[in-house]
Short mmCIF file of C-alpha atoms in Angstrom, two decimals:
data_model
loop_
_atom_site.label_atom_id
_atom_site.label_comp_id
_atom_site.label_asym_id
_atom_site.label_seq_id
_atom_site.Cartn_x
_atom_site.Cartn_y
_atom_site.Cartn_z
CA MET A 1 97.73 109.89 127.96
CA SER A 2 94.86 108.73 125.53
CA VAL A 3 94.59 107.50 122.41
CA PRO A 4 91.53 110.05 120.38
CA LEU A 5 88.26 108.62 118.32
CA PHE A 6 87.13 109.37 114.89
CA GLN A 7 83.13 109.05 114.30
CA LEU A 8 82.58 106.64 111.67
CA ALA A 9 79.33 106.79 112.15
CA SER A 10 76.99 107.93 114.25
CA ASP A 11 77.15 105.01 116.54
CA LEU A 12 80.59 103.56 116.15
CA SER A 13 83.59 105.60 117.04
CA VAL A 14 86.91 104.42 116.96
CA SER A 15 90.39 105.11 117.98
CA ARG A 16 92.93 106.55 115.64
CA LEU A 17 94.94 103.83 116.61
CA CYS A 18 93.34 100.25 115.12
CA PHE A 19 95.81 96.96 116.18
CA GLY A 20 96.19 95.37 114.05
CA THR A 21 96.43 91.52 114.84
CA MET A 22 98.33 89.46 112.28
CA THR A 23 100.78 88.40 114.18
CA PHE A 24 99.02 86.78 117.10
CA GLY A 25 98.95 82.76 116.83
CA GLU A 26 102.47 83.28 114.87
CA GLN A 27 105.09 85.42 116.10
CA ASN A 28 103.53 86.73 119.41
CA THR A 29 101.91 83.86 121.92
CA PHE A 30 98.30 84.20 123.25
CA PRO A 31 100.23 86.09 126.74
CA GLU A 32 102.16 87.96 124.53
CA THR A 33 98.97 88.87 123.46
CA LEU A 34 97.49 89.24 126.37
CA SER A 35 100.38 91.62 127.57
CA LEU A 36 99.82 93.80 124.33
CA LEU A 37 95.93 94.38 123.57
CA ASN A 38 96.08 95.38 127.73
CA GLU A 39 98.60 97.96 127.28
CA ALA A 40 96.58 98.87 124.56
CA TYR A 41 93.40 98.70 125.32
CA ARG A 42 94.67 100.57 128.65
CA ALA A 43 95.94 103.63 126.12
CA GLY A 44 92.58 103.99 125.00
CA ILE A 45 92.40 101.73 121.62
CA ASN A 46 89.64 100.90 121.56
CA PHE A 47 89.35 98.98 117.21
CA PHE A 48 91.05 96.10 116.68
CA ASP A 49 91.24 94.42 113.11
CA SER A 50 92.03 90.91 111.91
CA ALA A 51 90.89 89.00 109.71
CA GLU A 52 90.22 85.04 109.15
CA MET A 53 92.83 84.92 107.17
CA TYR A 54 95.11 85.47 109.89
CA PRO A 55 98.05 85.19 111.34
CA VAL A 56 100.76 85.23 108.31
CA PRO A 57 102.37 84.33 106.15
CA GLN A 58 99.34 81.79 106.46
CA ARG A 59 99.66 78.41 106.90
CA ARG A 60 97.14 75.30 107.93
CA ASP A 61 98.19 74.99 111.34
CA THR A 62 97.87 79.03 112.52
CA HIS A 63 94.24 79.49 110.23
CA GLY A 64 92.35 81.56 112.17
CA ARG A 65 94.49 81.83 115.74
CA SER A 66 94.49 85.59 115.45
CA GLU A 67 90.53 85.64 115.92
CA GLU A 68 90.76 83.12 118.59
CA TYR A 69 93.52 85.20 120.66
CA LEU A 70 90.98 88.25 120.05
CA GLY A 71 88.40 86.78 121.44
CA ARG A 72 89.90 85.00 123.75
CA TRP A 73 90.96 88.40 125.48
CA ILE A 74 88.07 89.77 125.18
CA LYS A 75 86.57 86.69 127.27
CA ASP A 76 88.83 86.14 129.62
CA GLN A 77 90.21 89.69 130.98
CA LYS A 78 86.27 90.58 130.38
CA ILE A 79 86.10 93.09 128.83
CA PRO A 80 82.29 94.73 128.46
CA ARG A 81 81.85 94.21 124.56
CA ASN A 82 80.45 97.30 123.95
CA ARG A 83 83.62 98.65 124.90
CA VAL A 84 85.68 97.31 122.37
CA ILE A 85 85.40 97.42 117.93
CA LEU A 86 85.98 94.33 116.17
CA ALA A 87 86.24 94.27 112.47
CA THR A 88 87.72 91.47 110.65
CA LYS A 89 87.44 90.26 106.78
CA VAL A 90 86.52 87.68 104.25
CA ALA A 91 89.27 86.30 102.06
CA GLY A 92 88.50 86.50 98.60
CA PRO A 93 88.99 83.84 96.09
CA SER A 94 93.17 82.11 96.40
CA GLY A 95 93.17 78.65 95.12
CA GLN A 96 96.44 78.67 97.54
CA MET A 97 94.91 78.36 100.76
CA THR A 98 92.97 75.35 101.36
CA TRP A 99 91.51 75.61 104.11
CA ILE A 100 90.34 78.20 104.04
CA ARG A 101 86.89 76.47 102.08
CA GLY A 102 88.68 74.86 99.54
CA GLY A 103 90.57 78.05 98.53
CA PRO A 104 88.77 80.30 98.89
CA ASN A 105 87.72 79.75 94.97
CA SER A 106 85.33 82.83 94.86
CA LEU A 107 83.56 85.48 97.15
CA ASP A 108 80.70 84.49 96.56
CA SER A 109 77.15 84.43 98.62
CA LYS A 110 78.07 80.73 100.75
CA ASN A 111 82.14 81.43 101.32
CA ILE A 112 80.44 85.65 102.74
CA SER A 113 77.68 83.61 105.37
CA ALA A 114 80.59 80.80 105.82
CA ALA A 115 82.78 83.36 106.69
CA ILE A 116 81.11 85.21 109.29
CA ASP A 117 79.56 82.35 111.19
CA SER A 118 83.13 81.36 111.20
CA SER A 119 84.26 84.77 112.37
CA LEU A 120 81.90 85.61 115.14
CA LEU A 121 82.58 81.80 116.44
CA ARG A 122 86.55 82.30 117.05
CA LEU A 123 85.62 86.00 117.97
CA SER A 124 83.95 84.67 121.10
CA THR A 125 81.07 87.62 119.80
CA ASP A 126 77.47 87.52 118.36
CA TYR A 127 78.61 90.10 116.52
CA ILE A 128 81.22 91.88 114.09
CA ASP A 129 80.89 95.78 114.32
CA LEU A 130 83.16 96.04 110.84
CA TYR A 131 83.14 93.26 108.23
CA GLN A 132 85.28 93.64 105.31
CA ILE A 133 86.00 92.34 101.63
CA HIS A 134 90.22 91.50 102.15
CA TRP A 135 90.31 91.90 98.32
CA PRO A 136 87.84 92.34 95.49
CA ASP A 137 87.16 88.81 94.04
CA ARG A 138 88.41 89.70 90.11
CA TYR A 139 91.50 90.49 88.55
CA VAL A 140 92.78 93.61 90.59
CA PRO A 141 96.87 94.53 90.34
CA MET A 142 98.65 94.69 94.39
CA PHE A 143 100.78 94.53 96.05
CA GLY A 144 103.79 95.70 94.52
CA VAL A 145 101.69 95.18 91.21
CA THR A 146 100.24 98.29 89.92
CA GLU A 147 99.73 98.25 86.12
CA TYR A 148 96.24 96.61 84.93
CA ASP A 149 96.43 93.79 82.42
CA PRO A 150 92.84 93.25 80.81
CA THR A 151 93.97 89.88 79.56
CA LYS A 152 93.95 88.57 83.20
CA GLN A 153 90.44 89.40 84.21
CA TYR A 154 88.36 86.43 85.12
CA SER A 155 85.00 85.55 85.58
CA SER A 156 84.18 87.12 89.24
CA VAL A 157 81.01 86.95 91.62
CA PRO A 158 78.99 90.05 90.72
CA MET A 159 79.15 92.47 93.67
CA GLU A 160 75.48 92.99 93.38
CA GLU A 161 75.55 89.09 95.30
CA GLN A 162 78.18 90.75 97.61
CA LEU A 163 76.24 92.91 98.95
CA ASP A 164 72.74 90.69 99.25
CA ALA A 165 74.95 88.83 101.48
CA LEU A 166 76.19 91.48 103.53
CA GLN A 167 72.89 93.17 104.10
CA LYS A 168 71.37 89.38 104.90
CA ALA A 169 74.26 89.19 107.27
CA ILE A 170 73.18 92.34 108.94
CA GLU A 171 69.45 92.33 108.66
CA ASN A 172 70.07 89.15 111.19
CA GLY A 173 72.34 91.05 113.57
CA LYS A 174 75.49 89.22 112.78
CA ILE A 175 77.19 92.17 111.23
CA ARG A 176 77.06 96.24 112.06
CA TYR A 177 78.48 97.70 109.14
CA ILE A 178 80.35 96.63 106.28
CA GLY A 179 84.76 97.63 104.68
CA LEU A 180 86.30 97.02 101.92
CA SER A 181 89.88 96.25 101.62
CA ASN A 182 92.66 96.05 98.86
CA GLU A 183 90.73 97.82 96.51
CA THR A 184 90.95 100.46 93.44
CA PRO A 185 88.82 103.76 92.82
CA TYR A 186 86.85 101.87 90.77
CA GLY A 187 85.43 98.66 93.17
CA LEU A 188 84.82 101.21 95.88
CA MET A 189 82.27 103.12 93.33
CA LYS A 190 81.07 99.69 91.50
CA PHE A 191 80.35 98.90 94.78
CA LEU A 192 78.80 102.67 96.59
CA HIS A 193 76.60 102.92 93.28
CA LEU A 194 74.52 99.21 93.34
CA SER A 195 74.44 99.85 97.20
CA ARG A 196 72.79 103.64 96.64
CA ASN A 197 69.24 102.54 96.78
CA SER A 198 69.32 100.00 99.23
CA SER A 199 69.84 100.72 102.54
CA LEU A 200 73.34 99.42 102.44
CA SER A 201 74.08 102.79 101.27
CA PRO A 202 75.38 104.83 104.89
CA LYS A 203 76.82 101.33 105.57
CA ILE A 204 79.79 100.97 103.41
CA LEU A 205 81.76 103.71 105.71
CA THR A 206 85.24 102.25 105.15
CA ILE A 207 88.17 101.77 102.71
CA GLN A 208 91.57 99.84 103.87
CA ASN A 209 94.56 99.69 101.72
CA ALA A 210 98.39 100.28 102.19
CA TYR A 211 99.08 103.89 103.19
CA ASN A 212 102.83 105.19 104.26
CA LEU A 213 106.14 107.48 103.06
CA LEU A 214 106.89 104.28 100.46
CA CYS A 215 102.96 103.97 99.33
CA ARG A 216 101.40 107.10 98.55
CA ASN A 217 99.00 105.81 95.94
CA PHE A 218 96.20 106.06 98.00
CA ASP A 219 96.23 110.32 97.21
CA SER A 220 96.21 109.53 93.14
CA GLY A 221 93.02 108.49 92.48
CA LEU A 222 90.78 106.68 95.72
CA ALA A 223 91.29 110.15 98.16
CA GLU A 224 88.91 111.64 95.78
CA CYS A 225 86.73 109.28 95.56
CA CYS A 226 86.96 108.73 99.62
CA HIS A 227 86.78 112.76 100.52
CA HIS A 228 83.61 113.25 98.02
CA GLU A 229 81.05 110.00 99.10
CA ARG A 230 82.48 110.36 101.93
CA ILE A 231 84.23 106.72 102.58
CA SER A 232 87.21 106.48 105.35
CA LEU A 233 90.02 105.12 104.75
CA LEU A 234 92.24 102.46 107.63
CA ALA A 235 95.51 102.92 106.28
CA TYR A 236 96.96 99.54 106.61
CA SER A 237 100.66 99.38 106.86
CA PRO A 238 102.39 102.73 108.27
CA MET A 239 105.49 101.00 108.72
CA ALA A 240 105.73 99.97 105.65
CA MET A 241 106.28 96.67 107.11
CA GLY A 242 108.75 98.01 109.76
CA ILE A 243 111.11 99.20 106.77
CA LEU A 244 110.96 102.56 107.76
CA SER A 245 112.29 101.64 111.39
CA GLY A 246 115.22 102.10 109.10
CA LYS A 247 116.18 98.77 110.59
CA TYR A 248 116.75 97.06 107.75
CA PHE A 249 119.83 99.31 106.67
CA SER A 250 120.74 100.15 109.98
CA SER A 251 124.85 99.59 110.22
CA GLY A 252 124.38 97.56 113.16
CA GLY A 253 122.92 95.33 111.30
CA THR A 254 119.06 93.96 110.80
CA PRO A 255 118.04 92.14 114.14
CA PRO A 256 117.21 88.58 113.68
CA ASP A 257 113.71 89.12 114.51
CA ALA A 258 112.77 91.12 112.45
CA ARG A 259 109.32 90.35 109.72
CA LEU A 260 111.13 90.03 106.39
CA ASN A 261 113.97 87.72 108.33
CA ILE A 262 112.07 85.55 110.57
CA PHE A 263 109.97 85.04 106.96
CA ARG A 264 111.60 85.46 104.03
CA GLY A 265 110.35 83.52 101.01
CA ARG A 266 108.05 82.30 103.11
CA TYR A 267 105.35 85.41 102.09
CA SER A 268 105.18 87.07 99.01
CA GLU A 269 102.81 89.55 99.58
CA GLY A 270 104.74 91.27 102.49
CA GLU A 271 108.29 90.44 99.95
CA SER A 272 106.80 90.90 96.76
CA ARG A 273 105.79 94.99 97.52
CA TYR A 274 108.89 95.68 100.39
CA LYS A 275 112.09 94.93 98.15
CA LEU A 276 114.60 95.56 100.32
CA SER A 277 117.87 94.57 97.41
CA ASP A 278 115.77 97.90 95.97
CA PRO A 279 118.48 100.77 95.68
CA VAL A 280 115.78 103.46 95.33
CA VAL A 281 113.36 101.69 98.41
CA LYS A 282 117.00 102.15 100.82
CA ALA A 283 118.19 105.11 99.76
CA ALA A 284 114.26 106.74 100.68
CA VAL A 285 113.98 104.84 103.34
CA LEU A 286 117.07 106.37 104.65
CA GLU A 287 116.95 109.77 104.06
CA TYR A 288 113.53 109.56 106.25
CA VAL A 289 115.44 108.51 108.94
CA ARG A 290 117.75 111.72 108.56
CA ILE A 291 114.47 113.39 109.01
CA ALA A 292 113.11 112.36 111.87
CA LYS A 293 117.05 112.44 113.35
CA ASN A 294 117.35 116.56 112.23
CA TYR A 295 113.73 116.58 114.62
CA GLY A 296 114.64 114.24 117.74
CA ILE A 297 112.00 111.75 116.85
CA SER A 298 112.63 108.24 116.06
CA PRO A 299 111.94 107.08 112.60
CA ALA A 300 109.17 105.04 113.24
CA SER A 301 107.51 108.20 115.05
CA LEU A 302 107.22 110.35 112.08
CA ALA A 303 106.58 107.79 109.52
CA ILE A 304 102.89 107.32 111.56
CA ALA A 305 102.41 110.93 112.96
CA PHE A 306 102.95 111.25 108.75
CA VAL A 307 99.68 108.73 108.06
CA LEU A 308 97.93 109.90 110.63
CA ASN A 309 98.66 113.96 109.88
CA HIS A 310 96.50 112.66 106.22
CA PRO A 311 92.75 114.73 106.65
CA ILE A 312 91.13 111.61 105.17
CA ILE A 313 92.39 108.82 107.33
CA ALA A 314 90.03 107.84 110.57
CA SER A 315 92.13 105.17 111.37
CA VAL A 316 96.10 103.84 110.67
CA VAL A 317 96.35 99.70 110.93
CA PHE A 318 99.61 98.82 113.22
CA GLY A 319 101.41 95.62 114.81
CA ALA A 320 103.59 95.80 117.43
CA THR A 321 105.54 92.70 118.85
CA LYS A 322 107.09 93.76 121.69
CA LEU A 323 105.85 95.91 123.86
CA TRP A 324 107.90 98.77 124.19
CA GLN A 325 106.96 99.09 120.36
CA LEU A 326 103.29 99.22 121.61
CA GLN A 327 104.38 102.50 123.43
CA GLU A 328 105.98 103.98 120.57
CA VAL A 329 103.12 104.29 118.71
CA ILE A 330 100.72 104.90 121.36
CA GLU A 331 103.75 108.17 121.97
CA VAL A 332 102.90 108.59 118.67
CA ILE A 333 99.49 110.95 119.25
CA ASP A 334 101.36 113.67 120.76
CA ILE A 335 103.59 113.60 118.26
CA HIS A 336 102.89 117.58 115.65
CA LEU A 337 104.70 117.30 111.97
CA ALA A 338 105.49 121.15 111.36
CA THR A 339 104.59 123.04 108.18
CA ASP A 340 108.69 121.86 107.51
CA ILE A 341 108.50 118.67 108.09
CA ILE A 342 106.52 117.80 105.42
CA LEU A 343 107.96 119.74 102.98
CA GLU A 344 111.34 117.91 103.26
CA ILE A 345 108.95 114.56 103.85
CA ASN A 346 107.26 115.74 100.36
CA GLU A 347 110.55 117.21 98.57
CA VAL A 348 112.31 113.41 99.13
CA HIS A 349 109.11 112.25 97.98
CA ALA A 350 109.34 113.94 94.83
CA ARG A 351 113.04 112.07 94.78
CA PHE A 352 111.25 108.39 95.40
CA PRO A 353 107.46 108.43 94.26
CA ASN A 354 105.91 105.41 95.49
CA PRO A 355 108.87 102.78 95.92
CA CYS A 356 106.71 100.09 97.58
CA PRO A 357 103.24 100.43 95.82
#
């Protein structure tokens, strides 16, 4: 079994499964990370996604460790650099992560340049294949918030300045392509418009937003933009942080090492979106679990196969802390969801639309 590839650009082909590394250095030790990455690579996964702020929950003591582990794996295992596609992200303004350039307070050219250089060092590489803006430097409702409030807008760094910094990094050979993340239709189209009259236009390839059975907001506006502008979605959180496995609503009790249990009260971005106490979330998950069982596949397999089925999705950014979880994800490549299953999924979605936006 080998994970198939998707051609993002003439010289950039990525596996349909992308290993997200945000647990490396927190939930996973380096030896565990090594085993997971080796197994993924053997299965044909060549695409690995990280971020300067990882692992999560983010804290000073572990900052940058996910990138470090990824870089150490490539170096220790003597993986040819041209055989893997490395994606990482620059943190947007936060003010809370004071250990990252004082906040970071903004996403200006100075911060972008410093972030790229630091990521290159941690990854032990000369270049990054896909460099992404983790979240916008402007007010945007996200992580569970869906309604835009114009009174919350603040003075932000012009997109032109951000694009200029990224263009310089490309010219200097530090990054190859650009991606956005946690973006809106306005943000995507504005970036594309500003890049249109420059050499950057063909360099913006992807948007990395959440997409799963409990969050299909992408289809409302962004899907049309991506379709016409030939931007591919990298779908993160295909399992809705593990909720779609059904483990949090199991009659046998929730596993104590499940992420939302381990980090309860410490991971606001996850808990604000994936509300385990919401009866609508529980009802929707149990319906998807029922569909999976009726068709003889695991709930996790159903969740990931559904995301892979989307025509605009280039790769599914998944996470795994255990080898058996990774193997389950890899085996989804051979699962085809018949029309009857899609119809049942859409019926549940109609009753419980996007409970985890």
